[in-house]
PDB file of C-alpha atoms in Angstrom:
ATOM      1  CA  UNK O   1       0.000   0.000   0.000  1.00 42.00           C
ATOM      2  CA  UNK O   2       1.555   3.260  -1.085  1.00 47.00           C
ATOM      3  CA  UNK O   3       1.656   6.276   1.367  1.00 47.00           C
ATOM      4  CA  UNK O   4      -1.510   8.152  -0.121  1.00 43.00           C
ATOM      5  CA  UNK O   5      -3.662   5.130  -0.672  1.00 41.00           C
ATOM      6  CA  UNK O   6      -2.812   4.578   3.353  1.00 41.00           C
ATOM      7  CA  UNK O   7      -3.373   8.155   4.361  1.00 44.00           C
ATOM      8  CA  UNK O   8      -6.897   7.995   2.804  1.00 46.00           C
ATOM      9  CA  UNK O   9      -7.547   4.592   4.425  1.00 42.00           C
ATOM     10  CA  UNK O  10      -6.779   6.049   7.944  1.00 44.00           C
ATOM     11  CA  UNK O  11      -9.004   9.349   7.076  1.00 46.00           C
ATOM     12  CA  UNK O  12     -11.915   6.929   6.297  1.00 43.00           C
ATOM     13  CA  UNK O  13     -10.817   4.916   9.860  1.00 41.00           C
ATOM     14  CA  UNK O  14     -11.314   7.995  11.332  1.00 57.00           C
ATOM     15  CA  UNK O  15     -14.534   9.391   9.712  1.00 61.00           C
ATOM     16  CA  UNK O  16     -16.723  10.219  12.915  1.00 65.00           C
ATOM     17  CA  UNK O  17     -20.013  10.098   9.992  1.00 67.00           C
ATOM     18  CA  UNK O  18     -19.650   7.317   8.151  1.00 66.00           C
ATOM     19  CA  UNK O  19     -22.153   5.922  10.207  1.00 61.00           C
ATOM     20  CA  UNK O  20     -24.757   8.092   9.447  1.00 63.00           C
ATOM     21  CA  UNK O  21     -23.894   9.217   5.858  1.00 58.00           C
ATOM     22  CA  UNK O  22     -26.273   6.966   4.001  1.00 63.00           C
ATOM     23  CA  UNK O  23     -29.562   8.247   5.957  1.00 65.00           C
ATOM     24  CA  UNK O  24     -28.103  11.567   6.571  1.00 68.00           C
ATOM     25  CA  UNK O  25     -29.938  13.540   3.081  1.00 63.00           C
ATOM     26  CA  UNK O  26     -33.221  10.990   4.340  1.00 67.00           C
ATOM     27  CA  UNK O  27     -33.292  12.520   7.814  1.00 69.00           C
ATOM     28  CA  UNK O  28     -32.633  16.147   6.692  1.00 74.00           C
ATOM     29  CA  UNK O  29     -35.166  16.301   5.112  1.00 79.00           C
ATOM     30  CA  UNK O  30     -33.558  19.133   2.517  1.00 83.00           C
ATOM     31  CA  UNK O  31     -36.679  20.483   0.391  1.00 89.00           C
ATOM     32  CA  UNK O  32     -38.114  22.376   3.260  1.00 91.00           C
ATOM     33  CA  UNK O  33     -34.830  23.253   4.827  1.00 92.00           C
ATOM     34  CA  UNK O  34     -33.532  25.049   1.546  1.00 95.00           C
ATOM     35  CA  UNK O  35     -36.613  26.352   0.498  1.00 95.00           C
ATOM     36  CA  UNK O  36     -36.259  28.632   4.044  1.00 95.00           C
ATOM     37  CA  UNK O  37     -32.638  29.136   3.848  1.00 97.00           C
ATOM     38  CA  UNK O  38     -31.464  29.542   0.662  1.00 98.00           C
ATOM     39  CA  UNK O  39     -33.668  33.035   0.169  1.00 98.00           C
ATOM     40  CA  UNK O  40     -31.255  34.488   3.458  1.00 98.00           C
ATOM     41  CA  UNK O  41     -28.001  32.959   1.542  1.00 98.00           C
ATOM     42  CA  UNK O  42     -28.766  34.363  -2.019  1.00 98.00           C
ATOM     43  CA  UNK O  43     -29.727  37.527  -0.082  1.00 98.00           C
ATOM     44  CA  UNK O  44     -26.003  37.623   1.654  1.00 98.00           C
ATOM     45  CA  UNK O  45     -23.508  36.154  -0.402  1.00 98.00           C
ATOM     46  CA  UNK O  46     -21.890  37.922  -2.715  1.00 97.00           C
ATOM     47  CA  UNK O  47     -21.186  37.030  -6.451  1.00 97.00           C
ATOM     48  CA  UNK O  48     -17.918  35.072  -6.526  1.00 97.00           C
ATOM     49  CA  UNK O  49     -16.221  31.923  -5.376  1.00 98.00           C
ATOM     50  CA  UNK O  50     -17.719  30.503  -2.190  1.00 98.00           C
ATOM     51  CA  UNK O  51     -16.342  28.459   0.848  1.00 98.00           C
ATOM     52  CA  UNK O  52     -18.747  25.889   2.139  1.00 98.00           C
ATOM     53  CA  UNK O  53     -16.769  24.374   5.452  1.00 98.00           C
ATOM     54  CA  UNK O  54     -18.277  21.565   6.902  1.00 95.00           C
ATOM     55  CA  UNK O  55     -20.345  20.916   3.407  1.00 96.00           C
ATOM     56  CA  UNK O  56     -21.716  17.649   4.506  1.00 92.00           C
ATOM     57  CA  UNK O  57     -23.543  15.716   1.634  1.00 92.00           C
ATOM     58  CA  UNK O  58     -23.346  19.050  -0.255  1.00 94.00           C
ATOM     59  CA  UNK O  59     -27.292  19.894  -0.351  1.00 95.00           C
ATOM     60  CA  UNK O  60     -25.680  23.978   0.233  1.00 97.00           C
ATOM     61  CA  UNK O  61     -23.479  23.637  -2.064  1.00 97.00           C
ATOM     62  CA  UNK O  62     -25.510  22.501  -4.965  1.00 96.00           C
ATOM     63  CA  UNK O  63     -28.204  24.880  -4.529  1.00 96.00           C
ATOM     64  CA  UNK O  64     -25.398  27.804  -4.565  1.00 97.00           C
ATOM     65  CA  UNK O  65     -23.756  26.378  -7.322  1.00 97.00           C
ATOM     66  CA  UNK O  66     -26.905  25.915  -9.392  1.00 95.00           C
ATOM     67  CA  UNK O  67     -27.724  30.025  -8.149  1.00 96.00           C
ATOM     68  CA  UNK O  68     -24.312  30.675 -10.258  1.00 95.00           C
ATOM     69  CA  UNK O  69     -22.026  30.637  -7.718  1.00 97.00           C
ATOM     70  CA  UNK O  70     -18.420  29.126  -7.944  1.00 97.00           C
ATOM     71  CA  UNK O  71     -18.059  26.779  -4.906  1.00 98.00           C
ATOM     72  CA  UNK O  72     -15.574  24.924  -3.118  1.00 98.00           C
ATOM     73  CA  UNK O  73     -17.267  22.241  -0.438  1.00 98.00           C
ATOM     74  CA  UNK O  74     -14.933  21.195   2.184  1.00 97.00           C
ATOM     75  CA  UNK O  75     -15.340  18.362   4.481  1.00 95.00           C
ATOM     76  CA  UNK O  76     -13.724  15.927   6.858  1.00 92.00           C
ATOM     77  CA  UNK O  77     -15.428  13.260   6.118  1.00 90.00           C
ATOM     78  CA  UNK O  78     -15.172  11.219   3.288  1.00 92.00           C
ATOM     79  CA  UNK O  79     -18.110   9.201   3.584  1.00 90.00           C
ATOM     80  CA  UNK O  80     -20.255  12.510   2.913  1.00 90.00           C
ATOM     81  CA  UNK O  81     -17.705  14.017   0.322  1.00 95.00           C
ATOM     82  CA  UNK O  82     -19.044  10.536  -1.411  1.00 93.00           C
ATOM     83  CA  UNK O  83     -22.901  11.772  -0.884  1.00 92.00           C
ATOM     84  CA  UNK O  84     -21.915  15.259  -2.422  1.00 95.00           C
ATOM     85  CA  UNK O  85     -20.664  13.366  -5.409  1.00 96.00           C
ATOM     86  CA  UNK O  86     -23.123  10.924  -6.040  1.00 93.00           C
ATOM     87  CA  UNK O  87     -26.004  13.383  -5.881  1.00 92.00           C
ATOM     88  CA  UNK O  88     -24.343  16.442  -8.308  1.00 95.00           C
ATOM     89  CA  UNK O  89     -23.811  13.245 -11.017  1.00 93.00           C
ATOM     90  CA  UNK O  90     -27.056  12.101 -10.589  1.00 90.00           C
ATOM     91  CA  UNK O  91     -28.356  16.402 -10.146  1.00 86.00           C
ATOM     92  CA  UNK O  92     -26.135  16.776 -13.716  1.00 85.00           C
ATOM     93  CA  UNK O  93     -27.356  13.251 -14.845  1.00 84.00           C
ATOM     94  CA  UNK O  94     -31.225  14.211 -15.017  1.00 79.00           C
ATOM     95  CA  UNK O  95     -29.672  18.211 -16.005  1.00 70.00           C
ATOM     96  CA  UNK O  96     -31.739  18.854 -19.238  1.00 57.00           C
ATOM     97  CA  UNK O  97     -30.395  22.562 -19.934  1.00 54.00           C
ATOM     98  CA  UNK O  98     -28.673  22.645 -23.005  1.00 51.00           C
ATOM     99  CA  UNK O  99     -24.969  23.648 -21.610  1.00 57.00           C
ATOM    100  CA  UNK O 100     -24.675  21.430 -19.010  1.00 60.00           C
ATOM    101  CA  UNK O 101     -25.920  23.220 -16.107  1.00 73.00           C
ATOM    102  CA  UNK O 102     -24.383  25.058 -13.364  1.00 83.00           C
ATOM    103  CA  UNK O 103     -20.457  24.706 -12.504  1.00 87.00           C
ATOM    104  CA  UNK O 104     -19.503  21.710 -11.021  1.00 94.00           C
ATOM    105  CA  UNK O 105     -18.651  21.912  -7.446  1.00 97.00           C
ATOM    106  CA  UNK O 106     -14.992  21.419  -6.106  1.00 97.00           C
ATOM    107  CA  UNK O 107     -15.377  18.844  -3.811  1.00 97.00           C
ATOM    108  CA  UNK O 108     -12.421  18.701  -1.009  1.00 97.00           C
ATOM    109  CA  UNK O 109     -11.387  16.479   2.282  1.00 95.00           C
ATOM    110  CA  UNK O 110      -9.778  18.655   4.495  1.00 94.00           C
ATOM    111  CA  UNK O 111     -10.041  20.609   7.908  1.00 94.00           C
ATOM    112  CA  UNK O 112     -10.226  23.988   7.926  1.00 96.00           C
ATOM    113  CA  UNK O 113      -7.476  24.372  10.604  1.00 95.00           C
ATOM    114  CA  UNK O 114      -5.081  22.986   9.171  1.00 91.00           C
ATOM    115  CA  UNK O 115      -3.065  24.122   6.048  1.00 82.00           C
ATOM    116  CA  UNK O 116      -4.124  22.463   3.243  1.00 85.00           C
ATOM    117  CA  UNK O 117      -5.469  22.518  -0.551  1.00 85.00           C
ATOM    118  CA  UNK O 118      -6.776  26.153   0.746  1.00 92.00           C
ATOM    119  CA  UNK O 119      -3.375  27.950   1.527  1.00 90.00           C
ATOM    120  CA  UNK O 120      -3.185  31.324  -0.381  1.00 91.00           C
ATOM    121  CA  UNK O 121      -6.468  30.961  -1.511  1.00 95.00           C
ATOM    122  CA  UNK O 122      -9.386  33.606  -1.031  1.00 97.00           C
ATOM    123  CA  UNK O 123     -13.230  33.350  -1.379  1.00 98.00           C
ATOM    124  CA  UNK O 124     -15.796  36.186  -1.717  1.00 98.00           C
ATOM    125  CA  UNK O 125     -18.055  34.407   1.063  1.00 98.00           C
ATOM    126  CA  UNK O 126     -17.403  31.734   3.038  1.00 98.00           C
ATOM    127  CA  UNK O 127     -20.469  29.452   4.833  1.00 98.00           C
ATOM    128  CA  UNK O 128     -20.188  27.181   8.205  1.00 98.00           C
ATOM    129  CA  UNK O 129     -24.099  25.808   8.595  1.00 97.00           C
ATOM    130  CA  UNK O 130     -26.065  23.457  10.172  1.00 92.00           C
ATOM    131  CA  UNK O 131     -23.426  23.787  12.778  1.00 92.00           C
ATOM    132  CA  UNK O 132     -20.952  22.846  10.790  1.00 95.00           C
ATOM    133  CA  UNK O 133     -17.916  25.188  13.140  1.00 96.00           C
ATOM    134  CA  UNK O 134     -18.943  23.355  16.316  1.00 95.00           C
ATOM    135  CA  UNK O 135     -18.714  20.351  15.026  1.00 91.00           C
ATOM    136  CA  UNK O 136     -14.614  21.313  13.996  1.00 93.00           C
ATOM    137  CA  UNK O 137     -14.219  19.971  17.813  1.00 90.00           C
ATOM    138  CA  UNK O 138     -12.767  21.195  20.510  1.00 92.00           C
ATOM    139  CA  UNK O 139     -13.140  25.530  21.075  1.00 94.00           C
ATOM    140  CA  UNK O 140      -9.584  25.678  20.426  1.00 96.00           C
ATOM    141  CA  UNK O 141      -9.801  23.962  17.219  1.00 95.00           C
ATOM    142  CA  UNK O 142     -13.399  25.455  16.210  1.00 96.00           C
ATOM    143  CA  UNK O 143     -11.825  29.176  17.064  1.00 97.00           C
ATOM    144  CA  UNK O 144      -8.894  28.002  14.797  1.00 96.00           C
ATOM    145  CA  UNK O 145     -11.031  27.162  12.556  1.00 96.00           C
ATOM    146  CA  UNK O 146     -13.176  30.546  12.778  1.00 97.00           C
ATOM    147  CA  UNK O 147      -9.826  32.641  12.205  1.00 97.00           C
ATOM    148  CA  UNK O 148      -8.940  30.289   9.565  1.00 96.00           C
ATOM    149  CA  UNK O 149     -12.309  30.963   7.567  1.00 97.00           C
ATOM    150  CA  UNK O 150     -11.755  34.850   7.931  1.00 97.00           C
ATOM    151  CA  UNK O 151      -8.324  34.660   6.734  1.00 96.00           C
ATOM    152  CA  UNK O 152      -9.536  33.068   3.338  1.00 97.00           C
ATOM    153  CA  UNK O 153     -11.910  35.602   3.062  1.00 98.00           C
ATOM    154  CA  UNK O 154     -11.198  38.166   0.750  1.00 98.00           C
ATOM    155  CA  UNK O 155     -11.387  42.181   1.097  1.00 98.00           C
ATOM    156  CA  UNK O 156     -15.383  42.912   1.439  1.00 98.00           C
ATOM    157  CA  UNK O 157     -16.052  39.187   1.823  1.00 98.00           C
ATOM    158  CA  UNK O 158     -19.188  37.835   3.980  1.00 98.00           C
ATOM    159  CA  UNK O 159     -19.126  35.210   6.276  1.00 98.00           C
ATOM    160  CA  UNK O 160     -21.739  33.735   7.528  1.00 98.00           C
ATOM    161  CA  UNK O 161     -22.350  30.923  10.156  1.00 98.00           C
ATOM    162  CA  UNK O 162     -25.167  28.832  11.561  1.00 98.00           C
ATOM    163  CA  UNK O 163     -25.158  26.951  14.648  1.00 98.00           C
ATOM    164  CA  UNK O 164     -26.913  25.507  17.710  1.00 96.00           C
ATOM    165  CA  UNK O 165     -28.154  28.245  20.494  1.00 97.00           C
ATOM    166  CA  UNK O 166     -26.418  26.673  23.214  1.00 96.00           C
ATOM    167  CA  UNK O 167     -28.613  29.061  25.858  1.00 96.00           C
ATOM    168  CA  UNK O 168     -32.125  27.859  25.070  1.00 97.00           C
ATOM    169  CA  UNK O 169     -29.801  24.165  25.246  1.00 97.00           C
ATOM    170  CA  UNK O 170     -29.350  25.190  28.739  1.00 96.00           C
ATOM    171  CA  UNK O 171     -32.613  25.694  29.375  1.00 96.00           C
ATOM    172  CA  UNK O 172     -34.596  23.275  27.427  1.00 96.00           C
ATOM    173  CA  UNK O 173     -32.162  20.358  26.595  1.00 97.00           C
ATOM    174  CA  UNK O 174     -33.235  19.418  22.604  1.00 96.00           C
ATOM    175  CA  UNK O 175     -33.779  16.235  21.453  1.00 96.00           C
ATOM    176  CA  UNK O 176     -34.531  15.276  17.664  1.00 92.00           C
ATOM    177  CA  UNK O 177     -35.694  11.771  16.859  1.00 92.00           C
ATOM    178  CA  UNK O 178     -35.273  10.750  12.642  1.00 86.00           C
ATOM    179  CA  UNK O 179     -36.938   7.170  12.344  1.00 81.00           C
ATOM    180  CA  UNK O 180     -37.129   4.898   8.857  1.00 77.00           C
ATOM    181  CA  UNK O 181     -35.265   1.336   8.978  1.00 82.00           C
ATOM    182  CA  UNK O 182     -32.351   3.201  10.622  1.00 84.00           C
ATOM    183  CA  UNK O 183     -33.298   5.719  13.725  1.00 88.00           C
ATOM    184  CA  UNK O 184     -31.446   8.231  14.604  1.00 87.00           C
ATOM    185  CA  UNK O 185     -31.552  10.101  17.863  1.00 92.00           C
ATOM    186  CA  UNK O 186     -29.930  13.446  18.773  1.00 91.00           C
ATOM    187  CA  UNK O 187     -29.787  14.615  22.570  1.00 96.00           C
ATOM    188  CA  UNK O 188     -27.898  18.014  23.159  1.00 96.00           C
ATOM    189  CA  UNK O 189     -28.398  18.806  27.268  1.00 97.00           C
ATOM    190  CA  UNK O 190     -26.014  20.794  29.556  1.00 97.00           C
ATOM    191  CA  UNK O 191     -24.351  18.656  32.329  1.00 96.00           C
ATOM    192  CA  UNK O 192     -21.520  19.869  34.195  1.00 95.00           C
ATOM    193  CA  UNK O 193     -21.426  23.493  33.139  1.00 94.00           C
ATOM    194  CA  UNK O 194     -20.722  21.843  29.621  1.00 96.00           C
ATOM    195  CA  UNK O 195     -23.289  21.524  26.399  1.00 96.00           C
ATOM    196  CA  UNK O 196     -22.925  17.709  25.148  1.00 96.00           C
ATOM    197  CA  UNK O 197     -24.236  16.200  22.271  1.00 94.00           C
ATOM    198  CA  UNK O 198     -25.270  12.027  22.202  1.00 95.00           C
ATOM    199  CA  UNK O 199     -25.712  10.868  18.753  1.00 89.00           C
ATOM    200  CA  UNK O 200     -27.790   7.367  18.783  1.00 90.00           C
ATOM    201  CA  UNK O 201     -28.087   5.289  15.315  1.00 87.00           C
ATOM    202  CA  UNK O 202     -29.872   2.696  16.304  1.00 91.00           C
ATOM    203  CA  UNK O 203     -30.053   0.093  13.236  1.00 88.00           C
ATOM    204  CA  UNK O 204     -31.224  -3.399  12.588  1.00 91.00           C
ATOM    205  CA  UNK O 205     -28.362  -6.251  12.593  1.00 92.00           C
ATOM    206  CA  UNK O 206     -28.063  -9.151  10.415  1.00 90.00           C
ATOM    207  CA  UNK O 207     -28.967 -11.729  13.005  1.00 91.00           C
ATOM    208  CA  UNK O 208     -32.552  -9.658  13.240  1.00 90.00           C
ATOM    209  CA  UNK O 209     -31.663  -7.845  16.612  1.00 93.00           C
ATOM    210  CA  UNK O 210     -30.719  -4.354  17.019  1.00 93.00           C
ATOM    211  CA  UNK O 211     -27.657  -2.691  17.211  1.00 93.00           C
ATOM    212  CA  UNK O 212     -26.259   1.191  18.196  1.00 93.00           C
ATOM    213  CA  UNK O 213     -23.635   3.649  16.745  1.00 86.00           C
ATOM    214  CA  UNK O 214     -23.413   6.014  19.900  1.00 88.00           C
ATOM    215  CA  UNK O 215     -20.929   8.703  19.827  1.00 86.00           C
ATOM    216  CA  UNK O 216     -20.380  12.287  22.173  1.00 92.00           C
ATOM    217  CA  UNK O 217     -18.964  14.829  21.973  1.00 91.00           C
ATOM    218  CA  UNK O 218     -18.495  18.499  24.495  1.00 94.00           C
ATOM    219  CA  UNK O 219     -20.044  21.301  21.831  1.00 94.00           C
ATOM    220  CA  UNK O 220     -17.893  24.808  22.176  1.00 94.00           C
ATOM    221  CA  UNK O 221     -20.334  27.753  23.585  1.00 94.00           C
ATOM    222  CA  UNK O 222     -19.989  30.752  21.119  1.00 95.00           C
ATOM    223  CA  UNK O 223     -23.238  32.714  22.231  1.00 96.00           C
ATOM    224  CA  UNK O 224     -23.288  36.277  20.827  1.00 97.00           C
ATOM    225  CA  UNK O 225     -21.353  38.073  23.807  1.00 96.00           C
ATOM    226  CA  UNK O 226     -18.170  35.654  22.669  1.00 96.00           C
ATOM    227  CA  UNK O 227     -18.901  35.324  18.904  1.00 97.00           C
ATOM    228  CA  UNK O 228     -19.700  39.226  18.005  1.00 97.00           C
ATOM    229  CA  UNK O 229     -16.600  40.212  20.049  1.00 98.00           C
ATOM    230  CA  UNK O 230     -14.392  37.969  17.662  1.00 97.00           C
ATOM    231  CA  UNK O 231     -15.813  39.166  14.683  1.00 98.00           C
ATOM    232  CA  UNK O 232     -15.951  42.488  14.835  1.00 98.00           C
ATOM    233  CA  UNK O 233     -12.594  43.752  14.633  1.00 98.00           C
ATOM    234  CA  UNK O 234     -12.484  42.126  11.207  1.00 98.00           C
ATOM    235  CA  UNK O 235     -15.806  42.835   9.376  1.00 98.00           C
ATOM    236  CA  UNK O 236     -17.661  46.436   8.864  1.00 98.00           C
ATOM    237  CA  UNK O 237     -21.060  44.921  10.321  1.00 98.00           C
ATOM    238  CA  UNK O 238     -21.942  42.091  12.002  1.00 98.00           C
ATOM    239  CA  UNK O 239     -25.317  40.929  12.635  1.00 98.00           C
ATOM    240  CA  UNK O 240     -27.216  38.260  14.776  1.00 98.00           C
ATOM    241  CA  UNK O 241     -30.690  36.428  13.453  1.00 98.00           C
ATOM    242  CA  UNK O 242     -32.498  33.219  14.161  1.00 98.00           C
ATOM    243  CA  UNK O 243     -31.028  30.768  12.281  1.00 98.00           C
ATOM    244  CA  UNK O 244     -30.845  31.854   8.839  1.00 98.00           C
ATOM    245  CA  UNK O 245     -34.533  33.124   8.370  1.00 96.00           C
ATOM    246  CA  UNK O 246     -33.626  37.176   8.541  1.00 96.00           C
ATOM    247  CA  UNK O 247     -35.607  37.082  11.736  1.00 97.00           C
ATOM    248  CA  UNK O 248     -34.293  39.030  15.072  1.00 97.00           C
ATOM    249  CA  UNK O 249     -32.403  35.993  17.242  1.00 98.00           C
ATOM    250  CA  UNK O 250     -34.119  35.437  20.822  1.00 98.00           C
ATOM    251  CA  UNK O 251     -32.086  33.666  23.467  1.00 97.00           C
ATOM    252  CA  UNK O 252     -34.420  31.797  24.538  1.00 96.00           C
ATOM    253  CA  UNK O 253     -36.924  30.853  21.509  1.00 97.00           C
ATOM    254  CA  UNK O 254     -34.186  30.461  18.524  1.00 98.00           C
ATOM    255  CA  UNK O 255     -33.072  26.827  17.968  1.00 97.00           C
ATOM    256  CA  UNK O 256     -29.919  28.718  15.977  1.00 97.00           C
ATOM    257  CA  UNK O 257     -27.823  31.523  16.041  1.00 98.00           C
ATOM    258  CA  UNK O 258     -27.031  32.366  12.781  1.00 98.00           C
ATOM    259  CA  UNK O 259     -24.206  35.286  12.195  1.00 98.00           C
ATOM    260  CA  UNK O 260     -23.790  37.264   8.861  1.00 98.00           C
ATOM    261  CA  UNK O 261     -20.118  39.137   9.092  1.00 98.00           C
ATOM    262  CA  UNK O 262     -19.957  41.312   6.046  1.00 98.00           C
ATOM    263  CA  UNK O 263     -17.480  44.081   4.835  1.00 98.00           C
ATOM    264  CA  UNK O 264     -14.628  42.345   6.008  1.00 98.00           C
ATOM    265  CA  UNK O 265     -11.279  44.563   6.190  1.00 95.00           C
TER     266      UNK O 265
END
């Protein structure tokens, strides 16, 4: 086995999603989820190249691709780098317009801390959603990360993120149940001062009995008083909502935070 072919074998040893890459566009659920996001994105973004970090099975990326956007999805895992691929072939396979469609996406397996097929280069906007920076790891990695994403950002870029509100966590605990022949249970709750996350997939096994995929993980706490203060030495205007509707964010009834950092310097 040559050195590459083992690197990429260890990367897919280490995907923390394989398990739940196959079901993961299933549970989403994406019609609904783009048809209320997408209008705050196209509204945002500048024309250009964009960043998506943490692109997942690419859903975001397709949609701002197929807007006329040039995009670069990046991802750790290579399980749902595979998802992104499959679905633009099959997205360009049905594609009846006459040129070919949109540009193809530039697919990449990378994290955004560490230097990589991004070094030197810049992106009108770059995107972390669906709590995508949280789920970088630990906050010294996902605030690596952060400065990472504004240092490919180019002069007047926009940045914008999406992620858990870890207050209304606090006070509410969240749990999200996706069922279908594979469940899939997700349990944020604070314990210890801390905001965890328990990720069940609970699946049936050959023998006919039941079997889990169970991983946690400690999510970083970047509630406006931390976030705004990082951000705003960088950008011209920086701006809180819920989620990524355009809607004012409330503490204690938005599920997200979602952050639009524009004008950067």
């Amino acid at each position: 086995m040559d050195d590459q072919h083992r690197m990429d074998e260890e990367k897919r040893m280490d995907d923390r999603f394989a398990e739940m890459a196959g079901n993961y566009d299933r549970w989403i659920g994406w019609e609904p989820r783009l048809a209320k996001e997408m209008p705050f994105l196209l509204s945002s973004l500048p024309p250009g190249a964009i960043l998506d970090v943490g692109c997942g099975t690419g859903a975001h990326s397709l949609a701002l691709a197929a807007s006329g956007y040039s995009v670069t999805g990046l991802d750790q895992s290579a399980s749902m780098l595979e998802k992104a691929r499959e679905a633009e072939r099959l997205r360009r396979a049905s594609d009846s317009e006459p040129m070919g469609g949109p540009k193809p996406v530039e697919w990449l397996q990378g994290d955004i801390t560490e230097p990589g097929p991004l070094t030197g280069r810049k992106f009108r906007g770059v995107i972390a959603i669906g709590n995508a920076l949280l789920s970088i790891g630990e906050e010294n990695r996902v605030l690596s990360g952060l400065q990472r994403m504004i240092e490919t950002l180019a002069e007047g870029g926009t940045l914008i993120l999406q992620y858990l509100n870890a207050t209304r966590i606090r006070e509410q605990g969240r749990l999200v149940v996706k069922g279908g022949p594979e469940i899939w249970l997700r349990h944020h709750f604070e314990a210890g001062g801390e905001i965890r996350f328990h990720s069940y997939v609970i699946h049936p096994t050959e023998e006919g009995e039941w079997g889990v995929d169970y991983r946690s993980e400690i999510l970083a706490d970047l509630p406006p008083e931390r976030i705004l203060p990082l951000l705003r030495p960088h950008f011209a205007v920086v701006e809180t909502f819920d989620g990524l509707t355009g809607r004012p964010f409330s503490p204690s009834e938005s599920d997200a935070l979602g952050v639009r950092a524009s004008g950067k310097h």
